mmCIF file with all atom_site columns, C-alpha atoms in Angstrom:
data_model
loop_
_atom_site.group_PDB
_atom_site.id
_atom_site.type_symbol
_atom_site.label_atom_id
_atom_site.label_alt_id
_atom_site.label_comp_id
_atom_site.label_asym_id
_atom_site.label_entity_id
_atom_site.label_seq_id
_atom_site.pdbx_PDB_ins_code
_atom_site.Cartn_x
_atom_site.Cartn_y
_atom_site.Cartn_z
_atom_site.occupancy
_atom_site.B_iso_or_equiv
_atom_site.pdbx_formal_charge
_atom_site.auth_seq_id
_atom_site.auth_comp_id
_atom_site.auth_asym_id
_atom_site.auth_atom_id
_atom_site.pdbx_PDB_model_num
ATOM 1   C CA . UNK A 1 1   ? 291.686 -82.008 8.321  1.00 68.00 ? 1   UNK A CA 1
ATOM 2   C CA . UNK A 1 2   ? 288.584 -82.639 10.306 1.00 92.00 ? 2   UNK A CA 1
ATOM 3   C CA . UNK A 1 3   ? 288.076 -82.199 14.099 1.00 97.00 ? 3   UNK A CA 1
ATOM 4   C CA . UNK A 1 4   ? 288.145 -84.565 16.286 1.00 97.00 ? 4   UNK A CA 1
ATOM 5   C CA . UNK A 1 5   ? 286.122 -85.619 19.499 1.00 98.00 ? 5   UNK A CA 1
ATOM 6   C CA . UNK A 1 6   ? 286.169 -87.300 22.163 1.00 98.00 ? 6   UNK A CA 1
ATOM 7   C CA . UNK A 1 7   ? 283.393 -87.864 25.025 1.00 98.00 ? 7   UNK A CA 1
ATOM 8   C CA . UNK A 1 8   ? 283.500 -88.492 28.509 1.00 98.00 ? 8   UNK A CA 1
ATOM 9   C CA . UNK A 1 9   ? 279.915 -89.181 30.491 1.00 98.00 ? 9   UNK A CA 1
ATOM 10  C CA . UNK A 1 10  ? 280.024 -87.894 33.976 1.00 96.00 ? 10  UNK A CA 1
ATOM 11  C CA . UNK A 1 11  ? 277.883 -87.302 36.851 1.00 89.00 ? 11  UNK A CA 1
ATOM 12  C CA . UNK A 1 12  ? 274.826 -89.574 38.802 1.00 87.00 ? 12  UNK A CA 1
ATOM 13  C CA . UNK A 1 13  ? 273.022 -87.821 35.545 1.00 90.00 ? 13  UNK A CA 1
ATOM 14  C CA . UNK A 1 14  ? 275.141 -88.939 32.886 1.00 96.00 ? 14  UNK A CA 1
ATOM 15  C CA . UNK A 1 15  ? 276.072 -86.148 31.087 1.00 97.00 ? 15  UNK A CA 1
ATOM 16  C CA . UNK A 1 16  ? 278.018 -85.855 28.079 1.00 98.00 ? 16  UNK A CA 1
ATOM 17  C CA . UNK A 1 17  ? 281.002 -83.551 28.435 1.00 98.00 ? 17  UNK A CA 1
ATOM 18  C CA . UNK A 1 18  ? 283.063 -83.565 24.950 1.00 98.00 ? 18  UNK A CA 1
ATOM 19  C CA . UNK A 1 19  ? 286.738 -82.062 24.158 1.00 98.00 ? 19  UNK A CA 1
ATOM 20  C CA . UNK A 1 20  ? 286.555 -81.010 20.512 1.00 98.00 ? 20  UNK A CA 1
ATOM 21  C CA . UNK A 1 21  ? 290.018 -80.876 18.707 1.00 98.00 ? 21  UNK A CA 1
ATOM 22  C CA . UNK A 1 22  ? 292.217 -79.859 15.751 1.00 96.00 ? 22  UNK A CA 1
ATOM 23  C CA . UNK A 1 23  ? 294.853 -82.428 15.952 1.00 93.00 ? 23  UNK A CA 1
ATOM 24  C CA . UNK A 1 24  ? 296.989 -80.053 13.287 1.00 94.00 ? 24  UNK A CA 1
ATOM 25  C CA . UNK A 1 25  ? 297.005 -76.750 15.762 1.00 96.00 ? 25  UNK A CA 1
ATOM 26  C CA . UNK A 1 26  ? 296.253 -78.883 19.027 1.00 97.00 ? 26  UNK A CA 1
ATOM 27  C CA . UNK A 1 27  ? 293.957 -76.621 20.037 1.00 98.00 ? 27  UNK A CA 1
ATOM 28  C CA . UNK A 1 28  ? 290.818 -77.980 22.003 1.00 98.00 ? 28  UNK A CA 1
ATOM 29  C CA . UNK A 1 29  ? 287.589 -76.720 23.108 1.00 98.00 ? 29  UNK A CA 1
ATOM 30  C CA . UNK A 1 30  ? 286.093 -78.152 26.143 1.00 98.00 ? 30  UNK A CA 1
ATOM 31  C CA . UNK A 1 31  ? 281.613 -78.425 25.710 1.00 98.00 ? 31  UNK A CA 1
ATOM 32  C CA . UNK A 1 32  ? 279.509 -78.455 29.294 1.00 98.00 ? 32  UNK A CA 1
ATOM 33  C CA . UNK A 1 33  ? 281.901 -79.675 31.605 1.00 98.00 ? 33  UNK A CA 1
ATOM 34  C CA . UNK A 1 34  ? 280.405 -81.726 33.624 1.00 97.00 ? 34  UNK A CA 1
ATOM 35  C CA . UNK A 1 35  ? 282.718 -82.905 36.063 1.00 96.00 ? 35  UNK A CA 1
ATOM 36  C CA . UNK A 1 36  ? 281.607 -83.144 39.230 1.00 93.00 ? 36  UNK A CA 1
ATOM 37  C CA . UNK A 1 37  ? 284.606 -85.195 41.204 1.00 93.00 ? 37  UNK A CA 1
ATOM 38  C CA . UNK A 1 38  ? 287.783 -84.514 41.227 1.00 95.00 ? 38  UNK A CA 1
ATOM 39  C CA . UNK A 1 39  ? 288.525 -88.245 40.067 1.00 97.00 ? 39  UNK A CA 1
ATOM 40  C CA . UNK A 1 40  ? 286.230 -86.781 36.709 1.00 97.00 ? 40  UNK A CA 1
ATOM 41  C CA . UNK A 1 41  ? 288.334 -83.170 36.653 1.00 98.00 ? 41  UNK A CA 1
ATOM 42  C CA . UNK A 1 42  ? 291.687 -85.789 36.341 1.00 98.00 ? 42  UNK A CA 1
ATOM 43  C CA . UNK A 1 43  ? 289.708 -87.750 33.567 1.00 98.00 ? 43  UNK A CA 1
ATOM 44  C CA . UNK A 1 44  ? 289.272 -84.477 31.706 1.00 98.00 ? 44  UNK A CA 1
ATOM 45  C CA . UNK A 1 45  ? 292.806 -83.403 32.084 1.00 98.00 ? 45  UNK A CA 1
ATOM 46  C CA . UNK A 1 46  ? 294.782 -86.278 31.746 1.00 98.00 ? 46  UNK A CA 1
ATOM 47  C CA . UNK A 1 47  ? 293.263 -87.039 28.586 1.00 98.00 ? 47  UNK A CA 1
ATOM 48  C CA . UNK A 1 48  ? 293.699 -83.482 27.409 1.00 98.00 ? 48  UNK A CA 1
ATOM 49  C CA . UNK A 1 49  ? 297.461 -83.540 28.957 1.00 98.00 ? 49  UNK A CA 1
ATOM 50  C CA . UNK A 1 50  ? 298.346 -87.014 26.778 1.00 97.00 ? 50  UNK A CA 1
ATOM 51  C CA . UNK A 1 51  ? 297.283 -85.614 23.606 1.00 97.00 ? 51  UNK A CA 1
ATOM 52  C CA . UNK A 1 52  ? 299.449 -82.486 23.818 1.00 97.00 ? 52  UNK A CA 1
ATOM 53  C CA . UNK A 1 53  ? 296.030 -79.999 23.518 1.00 98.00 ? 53  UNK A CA 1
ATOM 54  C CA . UNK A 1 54  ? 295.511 -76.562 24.191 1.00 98.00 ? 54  UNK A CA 1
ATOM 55  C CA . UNK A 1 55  ? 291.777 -76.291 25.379 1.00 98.00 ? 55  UNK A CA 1
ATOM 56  C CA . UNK A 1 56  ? 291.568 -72.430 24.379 1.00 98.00 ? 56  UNK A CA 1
ATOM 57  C CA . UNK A 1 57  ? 287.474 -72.806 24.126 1.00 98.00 ? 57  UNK A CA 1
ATOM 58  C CA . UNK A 1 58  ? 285.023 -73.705 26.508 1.00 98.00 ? 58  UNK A CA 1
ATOM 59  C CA . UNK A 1 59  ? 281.152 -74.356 24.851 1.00 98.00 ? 59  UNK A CA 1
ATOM 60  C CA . UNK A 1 60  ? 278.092 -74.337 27.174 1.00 98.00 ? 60  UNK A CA 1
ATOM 61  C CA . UNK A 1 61  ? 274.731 -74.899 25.298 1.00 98.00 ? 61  UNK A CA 1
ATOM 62  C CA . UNK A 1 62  ? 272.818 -74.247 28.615 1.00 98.00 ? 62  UNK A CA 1
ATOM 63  C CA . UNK A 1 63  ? 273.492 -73.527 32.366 1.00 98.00 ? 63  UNK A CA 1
ATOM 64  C CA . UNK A 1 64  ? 271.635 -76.385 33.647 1.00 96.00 ? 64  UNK A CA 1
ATOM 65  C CA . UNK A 1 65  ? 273.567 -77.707 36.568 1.00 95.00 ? 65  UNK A CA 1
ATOM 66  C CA . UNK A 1 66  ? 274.613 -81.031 34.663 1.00 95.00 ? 66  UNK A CA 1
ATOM 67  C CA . UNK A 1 67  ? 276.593 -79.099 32.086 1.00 97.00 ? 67  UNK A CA 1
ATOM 68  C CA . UNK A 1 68  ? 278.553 -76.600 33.646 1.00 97.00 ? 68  UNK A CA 1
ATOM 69  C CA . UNK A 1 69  ? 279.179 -78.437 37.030 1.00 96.00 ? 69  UNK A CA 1
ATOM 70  C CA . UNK A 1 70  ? 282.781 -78.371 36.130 1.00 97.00 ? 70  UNK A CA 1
ATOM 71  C CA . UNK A 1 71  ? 283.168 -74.840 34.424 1.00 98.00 ? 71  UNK A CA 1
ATOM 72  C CA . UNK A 1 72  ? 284.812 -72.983 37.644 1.00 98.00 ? 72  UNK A CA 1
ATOM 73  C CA . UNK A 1 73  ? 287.038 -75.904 37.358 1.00 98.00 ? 73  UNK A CA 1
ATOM 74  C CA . UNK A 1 74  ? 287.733 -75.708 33.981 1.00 98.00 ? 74  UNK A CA 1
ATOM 75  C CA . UNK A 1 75  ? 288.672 -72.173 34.562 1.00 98.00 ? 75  UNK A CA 1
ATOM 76  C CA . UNK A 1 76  ? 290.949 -72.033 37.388 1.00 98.00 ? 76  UNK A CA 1
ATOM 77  C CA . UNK A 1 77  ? 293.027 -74.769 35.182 1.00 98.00 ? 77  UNK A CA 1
ATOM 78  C CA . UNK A 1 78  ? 292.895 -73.134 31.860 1.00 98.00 ? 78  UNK A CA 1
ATOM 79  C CA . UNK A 1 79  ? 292.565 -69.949 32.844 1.00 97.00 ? 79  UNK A CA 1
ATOM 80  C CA . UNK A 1 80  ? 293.197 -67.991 29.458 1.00 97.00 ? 80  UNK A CA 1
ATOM 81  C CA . UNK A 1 81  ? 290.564 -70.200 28.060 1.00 97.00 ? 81  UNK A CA 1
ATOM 82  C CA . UNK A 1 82  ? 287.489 -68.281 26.148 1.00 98.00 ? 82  UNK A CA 1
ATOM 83  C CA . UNK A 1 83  ? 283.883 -69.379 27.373 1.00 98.00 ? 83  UNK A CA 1
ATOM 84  C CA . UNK A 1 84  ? 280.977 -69.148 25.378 1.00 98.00 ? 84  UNK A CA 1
ATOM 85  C CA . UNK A 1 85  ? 277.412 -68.962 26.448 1.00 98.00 ? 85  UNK A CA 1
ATOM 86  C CA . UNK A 1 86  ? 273.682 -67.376 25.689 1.00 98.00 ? 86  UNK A CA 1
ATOM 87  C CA . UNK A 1 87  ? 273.008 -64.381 27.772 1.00 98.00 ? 87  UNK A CA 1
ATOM 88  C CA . UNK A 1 88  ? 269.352 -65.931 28.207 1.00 97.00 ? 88  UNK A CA 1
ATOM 89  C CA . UNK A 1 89  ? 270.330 -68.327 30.741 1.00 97.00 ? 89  UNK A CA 1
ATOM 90  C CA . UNK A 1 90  ? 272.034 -66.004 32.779 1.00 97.00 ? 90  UNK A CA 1
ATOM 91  C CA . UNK A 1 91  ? 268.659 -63.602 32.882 1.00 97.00 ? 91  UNK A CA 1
ATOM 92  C CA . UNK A 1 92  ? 266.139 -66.268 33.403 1.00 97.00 ? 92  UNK A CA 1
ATOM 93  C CA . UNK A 1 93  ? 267.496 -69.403 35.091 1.00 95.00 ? 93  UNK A CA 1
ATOM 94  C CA . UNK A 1 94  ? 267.966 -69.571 38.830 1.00 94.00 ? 94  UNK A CA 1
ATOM 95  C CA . UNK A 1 95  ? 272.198 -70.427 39.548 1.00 94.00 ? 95  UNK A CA 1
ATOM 96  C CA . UNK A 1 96  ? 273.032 -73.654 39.096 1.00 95.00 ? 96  UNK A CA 1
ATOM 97  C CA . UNK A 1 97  ? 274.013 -73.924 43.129 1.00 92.00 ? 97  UNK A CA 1
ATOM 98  C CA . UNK A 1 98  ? 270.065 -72.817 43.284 1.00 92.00 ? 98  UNK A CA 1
ATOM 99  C CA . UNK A 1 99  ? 268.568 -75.382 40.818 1.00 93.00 ? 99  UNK A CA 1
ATOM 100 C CA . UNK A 1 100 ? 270.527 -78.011 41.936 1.00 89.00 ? 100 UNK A CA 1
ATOM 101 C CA . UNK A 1 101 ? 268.620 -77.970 45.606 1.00 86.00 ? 101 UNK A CA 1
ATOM 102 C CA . UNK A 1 102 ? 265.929 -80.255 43.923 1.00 79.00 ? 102 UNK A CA 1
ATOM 103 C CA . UNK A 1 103 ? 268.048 -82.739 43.789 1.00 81.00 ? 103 UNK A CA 1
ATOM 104 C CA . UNK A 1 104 ? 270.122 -84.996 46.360 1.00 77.00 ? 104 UNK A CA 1
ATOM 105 C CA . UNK A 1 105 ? 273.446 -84.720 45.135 1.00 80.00 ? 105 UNK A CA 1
ATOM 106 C CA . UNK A 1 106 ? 275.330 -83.867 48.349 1.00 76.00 ? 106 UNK A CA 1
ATOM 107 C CA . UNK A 1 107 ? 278.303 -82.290 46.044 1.00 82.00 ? 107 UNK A CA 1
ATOM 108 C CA . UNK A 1 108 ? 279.065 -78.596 45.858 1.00 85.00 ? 108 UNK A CA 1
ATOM 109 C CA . UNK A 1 109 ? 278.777 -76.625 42.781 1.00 92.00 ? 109 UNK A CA 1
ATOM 110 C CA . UNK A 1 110 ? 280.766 -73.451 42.267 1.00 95.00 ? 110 UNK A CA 1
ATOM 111 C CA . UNK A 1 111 ? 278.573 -71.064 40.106 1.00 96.00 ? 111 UNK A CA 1
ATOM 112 C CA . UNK A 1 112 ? 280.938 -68.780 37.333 1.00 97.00 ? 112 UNK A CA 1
ATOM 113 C CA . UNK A 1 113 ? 279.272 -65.264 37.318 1.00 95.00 ? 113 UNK A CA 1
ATOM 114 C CA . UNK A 1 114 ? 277.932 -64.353 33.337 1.00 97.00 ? 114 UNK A CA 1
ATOM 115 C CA . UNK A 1 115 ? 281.060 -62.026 33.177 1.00 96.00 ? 115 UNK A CA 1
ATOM 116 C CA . UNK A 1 116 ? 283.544 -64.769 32.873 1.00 97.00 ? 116 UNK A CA 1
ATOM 117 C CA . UNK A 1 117 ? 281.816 -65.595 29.549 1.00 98.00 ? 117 UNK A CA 1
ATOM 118 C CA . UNK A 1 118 ? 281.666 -64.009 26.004 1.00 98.00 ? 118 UNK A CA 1
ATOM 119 C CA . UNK A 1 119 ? 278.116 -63.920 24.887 1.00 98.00 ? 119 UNK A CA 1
ATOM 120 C CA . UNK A 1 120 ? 277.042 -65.154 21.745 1.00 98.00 ? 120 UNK A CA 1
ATOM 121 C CA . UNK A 1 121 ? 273.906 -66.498 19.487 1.00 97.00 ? 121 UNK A CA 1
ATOM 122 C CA . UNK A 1 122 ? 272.601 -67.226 16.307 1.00 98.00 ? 122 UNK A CA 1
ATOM 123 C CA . UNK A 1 123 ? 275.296 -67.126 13.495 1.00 98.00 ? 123 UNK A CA 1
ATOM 124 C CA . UNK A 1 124 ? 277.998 -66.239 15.772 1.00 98.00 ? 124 UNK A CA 1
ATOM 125 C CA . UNK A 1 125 ? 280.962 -67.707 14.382 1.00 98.00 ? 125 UNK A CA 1
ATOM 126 C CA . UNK A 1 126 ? 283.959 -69.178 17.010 1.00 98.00 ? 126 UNK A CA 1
ATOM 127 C CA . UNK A 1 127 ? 287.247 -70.470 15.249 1.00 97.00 ? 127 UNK A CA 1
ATOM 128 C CA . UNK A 1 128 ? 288.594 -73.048 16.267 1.00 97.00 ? 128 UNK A CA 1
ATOM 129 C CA . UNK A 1 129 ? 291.812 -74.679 14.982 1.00 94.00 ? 129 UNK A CA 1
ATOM 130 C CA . UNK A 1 130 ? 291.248 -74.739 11.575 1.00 92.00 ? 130 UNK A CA 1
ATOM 131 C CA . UNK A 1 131 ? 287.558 -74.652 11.339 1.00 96.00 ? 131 UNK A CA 1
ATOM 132 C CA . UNK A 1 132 ? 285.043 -72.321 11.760 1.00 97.00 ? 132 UNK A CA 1
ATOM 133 C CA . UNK A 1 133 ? 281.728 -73.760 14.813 1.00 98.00 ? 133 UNK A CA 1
ATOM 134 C CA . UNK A 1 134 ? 278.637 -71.272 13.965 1.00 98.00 ? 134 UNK A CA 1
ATOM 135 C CA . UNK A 1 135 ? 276.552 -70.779 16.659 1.00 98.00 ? 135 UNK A CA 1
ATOM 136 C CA . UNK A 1 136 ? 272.686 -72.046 16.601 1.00 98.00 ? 136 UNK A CA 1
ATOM 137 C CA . UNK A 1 137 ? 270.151 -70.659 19.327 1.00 98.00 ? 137 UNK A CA 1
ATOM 138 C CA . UNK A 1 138 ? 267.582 -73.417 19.852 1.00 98.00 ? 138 UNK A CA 1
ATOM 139 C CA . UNK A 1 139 ? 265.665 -72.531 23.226 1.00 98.00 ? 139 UNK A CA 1
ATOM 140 C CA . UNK A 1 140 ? 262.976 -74.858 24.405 1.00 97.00 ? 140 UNK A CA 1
ATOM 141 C CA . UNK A 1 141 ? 264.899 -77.274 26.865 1.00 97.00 ? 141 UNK A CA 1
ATOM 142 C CA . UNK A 1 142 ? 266.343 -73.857 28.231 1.00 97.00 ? 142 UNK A CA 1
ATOM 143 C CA . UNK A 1 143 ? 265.750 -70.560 27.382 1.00 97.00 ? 143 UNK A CA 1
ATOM 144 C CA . UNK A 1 144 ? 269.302 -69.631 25.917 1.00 97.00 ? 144 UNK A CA 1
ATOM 145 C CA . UNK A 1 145 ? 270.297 -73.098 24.635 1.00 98.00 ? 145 UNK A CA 1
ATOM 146 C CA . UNK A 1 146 ? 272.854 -72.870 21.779 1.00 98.00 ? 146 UNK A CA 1
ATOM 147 C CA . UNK A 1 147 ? 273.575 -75.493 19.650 1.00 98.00 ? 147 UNK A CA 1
ATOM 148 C CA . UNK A 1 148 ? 277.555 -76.061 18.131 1.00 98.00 ? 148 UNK A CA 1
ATOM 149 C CA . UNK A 1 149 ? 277.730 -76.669 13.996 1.00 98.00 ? 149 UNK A CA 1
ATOM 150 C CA . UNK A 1 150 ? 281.186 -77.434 12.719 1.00 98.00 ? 150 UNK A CA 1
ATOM 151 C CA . UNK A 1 151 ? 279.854 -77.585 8.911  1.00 97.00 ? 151 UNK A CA 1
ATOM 152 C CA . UNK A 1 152 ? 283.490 -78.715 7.378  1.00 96.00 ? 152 UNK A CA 1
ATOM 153 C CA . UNK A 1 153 ? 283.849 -81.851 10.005 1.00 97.00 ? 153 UNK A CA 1
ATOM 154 C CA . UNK A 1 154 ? 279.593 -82.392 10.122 1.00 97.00 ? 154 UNK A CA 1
ATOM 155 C CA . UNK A 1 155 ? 279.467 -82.425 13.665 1.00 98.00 ? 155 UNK A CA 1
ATOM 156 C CA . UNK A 1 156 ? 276.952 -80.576 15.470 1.00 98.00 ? 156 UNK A CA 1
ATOM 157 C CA . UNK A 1 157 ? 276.875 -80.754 19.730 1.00 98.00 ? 157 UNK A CA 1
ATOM 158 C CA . UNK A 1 158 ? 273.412 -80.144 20.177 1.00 98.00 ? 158 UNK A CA 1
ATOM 159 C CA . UNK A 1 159 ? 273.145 -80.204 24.127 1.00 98.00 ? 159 UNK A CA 1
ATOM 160 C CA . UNK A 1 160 ? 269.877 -81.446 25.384 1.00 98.00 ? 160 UNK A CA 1
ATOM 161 C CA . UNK A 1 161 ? 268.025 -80.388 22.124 1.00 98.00 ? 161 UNK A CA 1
ATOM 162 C CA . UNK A 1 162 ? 267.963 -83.558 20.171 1.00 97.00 ? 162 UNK A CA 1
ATOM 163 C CA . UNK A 1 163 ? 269.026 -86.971 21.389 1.00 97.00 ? 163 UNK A CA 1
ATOM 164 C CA . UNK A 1 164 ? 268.872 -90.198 19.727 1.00 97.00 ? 164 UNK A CA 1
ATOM 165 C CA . UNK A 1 165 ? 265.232 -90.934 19.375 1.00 96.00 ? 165 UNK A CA 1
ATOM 166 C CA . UNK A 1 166 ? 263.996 -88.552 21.390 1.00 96.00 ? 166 UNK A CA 1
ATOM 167 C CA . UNK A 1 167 ? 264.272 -85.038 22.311 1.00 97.00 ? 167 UNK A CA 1
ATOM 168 C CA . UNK A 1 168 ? 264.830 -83.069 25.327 1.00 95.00 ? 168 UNK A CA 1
ATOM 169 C CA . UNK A 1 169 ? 262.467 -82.270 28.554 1.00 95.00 ? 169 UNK A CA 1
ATOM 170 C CA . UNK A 1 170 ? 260.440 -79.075 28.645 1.00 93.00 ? 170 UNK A CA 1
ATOM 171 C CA . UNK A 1 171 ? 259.487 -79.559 31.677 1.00 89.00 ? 171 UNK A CA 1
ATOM 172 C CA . UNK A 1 172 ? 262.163 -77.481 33.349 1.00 90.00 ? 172 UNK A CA 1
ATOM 173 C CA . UNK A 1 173 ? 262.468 -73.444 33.742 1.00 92.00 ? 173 UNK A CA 1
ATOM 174 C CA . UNK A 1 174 ? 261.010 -71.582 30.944 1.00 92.00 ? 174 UNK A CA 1
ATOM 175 C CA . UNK A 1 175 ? 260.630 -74.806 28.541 1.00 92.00 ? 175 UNK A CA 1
ATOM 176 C CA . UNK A 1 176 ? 258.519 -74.777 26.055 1.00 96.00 ? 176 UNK A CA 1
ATOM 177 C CA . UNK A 1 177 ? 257.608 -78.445 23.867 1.00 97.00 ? 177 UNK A CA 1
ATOM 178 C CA . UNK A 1 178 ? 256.391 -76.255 20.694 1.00 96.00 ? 178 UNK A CA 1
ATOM 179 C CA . UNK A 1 179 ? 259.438 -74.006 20.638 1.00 97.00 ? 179 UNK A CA 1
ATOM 180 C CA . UNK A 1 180 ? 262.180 -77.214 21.468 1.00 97.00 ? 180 UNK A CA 1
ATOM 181 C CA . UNK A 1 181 ? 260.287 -78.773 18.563 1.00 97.00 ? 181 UNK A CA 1
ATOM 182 C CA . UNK A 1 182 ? 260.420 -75.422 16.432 1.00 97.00 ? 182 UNK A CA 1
ATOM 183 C CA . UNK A 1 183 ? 264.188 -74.832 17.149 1.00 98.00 ? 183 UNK A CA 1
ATOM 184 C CA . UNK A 1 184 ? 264.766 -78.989 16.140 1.00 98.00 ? 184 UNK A CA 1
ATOM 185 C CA . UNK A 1 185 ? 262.568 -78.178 12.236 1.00 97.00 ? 185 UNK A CA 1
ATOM 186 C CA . UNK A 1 186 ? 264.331 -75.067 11.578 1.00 97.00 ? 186 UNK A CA 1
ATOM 187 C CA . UNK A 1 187 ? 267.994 -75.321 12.740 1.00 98.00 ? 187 UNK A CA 1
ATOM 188 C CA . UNK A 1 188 ? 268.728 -79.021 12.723 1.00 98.00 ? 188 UNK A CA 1
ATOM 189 C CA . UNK A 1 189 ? 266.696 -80.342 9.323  1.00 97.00 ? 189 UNK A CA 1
ATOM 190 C CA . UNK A 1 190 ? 268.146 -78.167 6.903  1.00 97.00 ? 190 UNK A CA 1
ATOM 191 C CA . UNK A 1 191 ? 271.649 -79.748 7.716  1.00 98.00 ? 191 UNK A CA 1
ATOM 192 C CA . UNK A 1 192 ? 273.102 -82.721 5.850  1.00 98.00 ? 192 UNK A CA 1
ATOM 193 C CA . UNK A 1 193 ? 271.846 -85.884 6.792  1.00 97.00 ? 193 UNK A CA 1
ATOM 194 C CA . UNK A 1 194 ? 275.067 -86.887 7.385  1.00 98.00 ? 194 UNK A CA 1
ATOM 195 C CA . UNK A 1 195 ? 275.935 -84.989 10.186 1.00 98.00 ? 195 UNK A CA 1
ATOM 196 C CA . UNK A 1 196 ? 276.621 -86.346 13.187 1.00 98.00 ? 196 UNK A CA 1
ATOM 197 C CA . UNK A 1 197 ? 274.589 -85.234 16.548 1.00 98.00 ? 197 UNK A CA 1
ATOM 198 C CA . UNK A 1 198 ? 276.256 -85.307 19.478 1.00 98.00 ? 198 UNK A CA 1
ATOM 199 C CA . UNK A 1 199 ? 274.097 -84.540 22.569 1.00 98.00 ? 199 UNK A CA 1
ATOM 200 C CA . UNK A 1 200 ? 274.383 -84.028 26.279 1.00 98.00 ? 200 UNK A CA 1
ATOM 201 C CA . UNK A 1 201 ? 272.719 -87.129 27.353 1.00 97.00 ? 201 UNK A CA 1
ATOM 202 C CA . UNK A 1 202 ? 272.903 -90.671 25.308 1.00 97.00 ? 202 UNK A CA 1
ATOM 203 C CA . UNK A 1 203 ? 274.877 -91.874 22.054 1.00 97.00 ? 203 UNK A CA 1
ATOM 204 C CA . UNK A 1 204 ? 275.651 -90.174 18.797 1.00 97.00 ? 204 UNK A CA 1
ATOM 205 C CA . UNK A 1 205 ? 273.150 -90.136 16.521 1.00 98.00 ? 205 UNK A CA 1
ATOM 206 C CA . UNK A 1 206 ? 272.641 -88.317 12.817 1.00 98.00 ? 206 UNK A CA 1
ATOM 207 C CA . UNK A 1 207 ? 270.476 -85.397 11.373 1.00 98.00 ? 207 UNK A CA 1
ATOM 208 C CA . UNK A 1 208 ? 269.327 -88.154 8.641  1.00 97.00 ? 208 UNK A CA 1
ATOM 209 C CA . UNK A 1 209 ? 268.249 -90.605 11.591 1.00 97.00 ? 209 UNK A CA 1
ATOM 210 C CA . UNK A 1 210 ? 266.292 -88.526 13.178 1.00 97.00 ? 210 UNK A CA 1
ATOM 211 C CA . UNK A 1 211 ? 264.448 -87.165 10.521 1.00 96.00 ? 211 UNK A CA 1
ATOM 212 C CA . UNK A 1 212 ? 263.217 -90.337 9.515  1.00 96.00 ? 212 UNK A CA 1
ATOM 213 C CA . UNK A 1 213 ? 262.825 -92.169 13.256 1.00 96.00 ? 213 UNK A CA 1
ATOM 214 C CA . UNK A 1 214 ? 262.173 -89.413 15.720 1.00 96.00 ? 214 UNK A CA 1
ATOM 215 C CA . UNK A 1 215 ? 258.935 -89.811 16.428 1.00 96.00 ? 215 UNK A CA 1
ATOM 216 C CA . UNK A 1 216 ? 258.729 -85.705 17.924 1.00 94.00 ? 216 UNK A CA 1
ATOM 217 C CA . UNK A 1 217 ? 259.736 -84.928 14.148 1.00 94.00 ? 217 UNK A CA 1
ATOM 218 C CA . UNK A 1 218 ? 257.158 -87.001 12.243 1.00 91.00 ? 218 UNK A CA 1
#
């Protein structure tokens, strides 16, 4: 039984916020929740509500504002939920309340504090239903950027990493082009071409795609 997925894009940014689910168990995890109106939040959980899931997981690859707008949310409604994240982010980026100043988005963001989340990183593994996600650390767009493989259903969520054609901006805190590029060759590539990428900006694409089309990859 594979997993499922489903994607909802939220925000003036359009993010990608995805529930991943074992339709055999019901259990869900929720990645970057992005919500950042409560007409979003109801999106979220209605869907999640209609399909009978348990969200027991919540996946953040990074703690830029866009992906974890809706995490204190997510919380205070699932509240024995388990959230992942890189302890990286936490040391090195400013809060999201802080970063999102730059930008005028008159909305309030309610930071969660790094010990609401379970740290993990490279070849961590996180069960989930039936399946096992490992755990990839790919800094570059951020410093503690994780990446989500579920080898059995090929699906990887690869945040702002890779996106279809292109790959993220290192033009944020602590980005680096050469190491985004680094983390793309030597976590992504050896996977099956078959895999499917889902990303936090943009459609679907696959590991064989970009191989062969990126032009960051040639």
């Amino acid at each position: 039984p594979m997993l499922k997925i489903h994607q909802f894009t939220f925000g003036p940014v359009q993010e990608n916020t995805y529930i991943l689910y074992d339709e055999e168990s019901c259990e869900a995890a929720i990645v970057d929740p992005g919500c950042m109106r409560h007409s979003e939040e109801e999106k979220l959980r209605d869907f999640i509500t209609e399909r009978g899931l348990t969200p027991t997981l919540m996946l953040c690859t990074h703690q830029h504002f866009d992906h974890v707008w809706g995490a204190a949310y997510v919380l205070k409604e699932w509240p024995h939920i388990t959230a992942y994240a890189n302890a990286i982010d936490f040391e090195k980026l400013p809060l999201p309340s802080e970063q999102l100043k730059g930008y005028a988005i008159p909305l309030p963001l309610e930071d969660v504090s790094a010990d609401r989340y379970t740290m993990v990183g490279q070849d961590d593994l996180i069960r989930l239903g039936s399946e096992e996600l490992r755990v990839l650390f790919v800094p570059g767009h951020a410093p503690g950027h994780l990446a989500y493989y579920a080898p059995e259903s090929g699906i990887l969520l690869s945040g702002d990493t890779l996106l279809q054609g292109t790959i993220g901006r290192t033009d944020f805190w602590y980005g680096s082009y050469d190491q985004l590029v680094e983390s793309i060759r030597t976590q992504y590539l050896p996977l099956p071409d078959e895999t499917i990428v889902f990303s936090g900006h943009g459609p679907e694409t696959t590991i064989g795609y970009e191989r062969c089309k990126n032009p960051f990859l040639q």
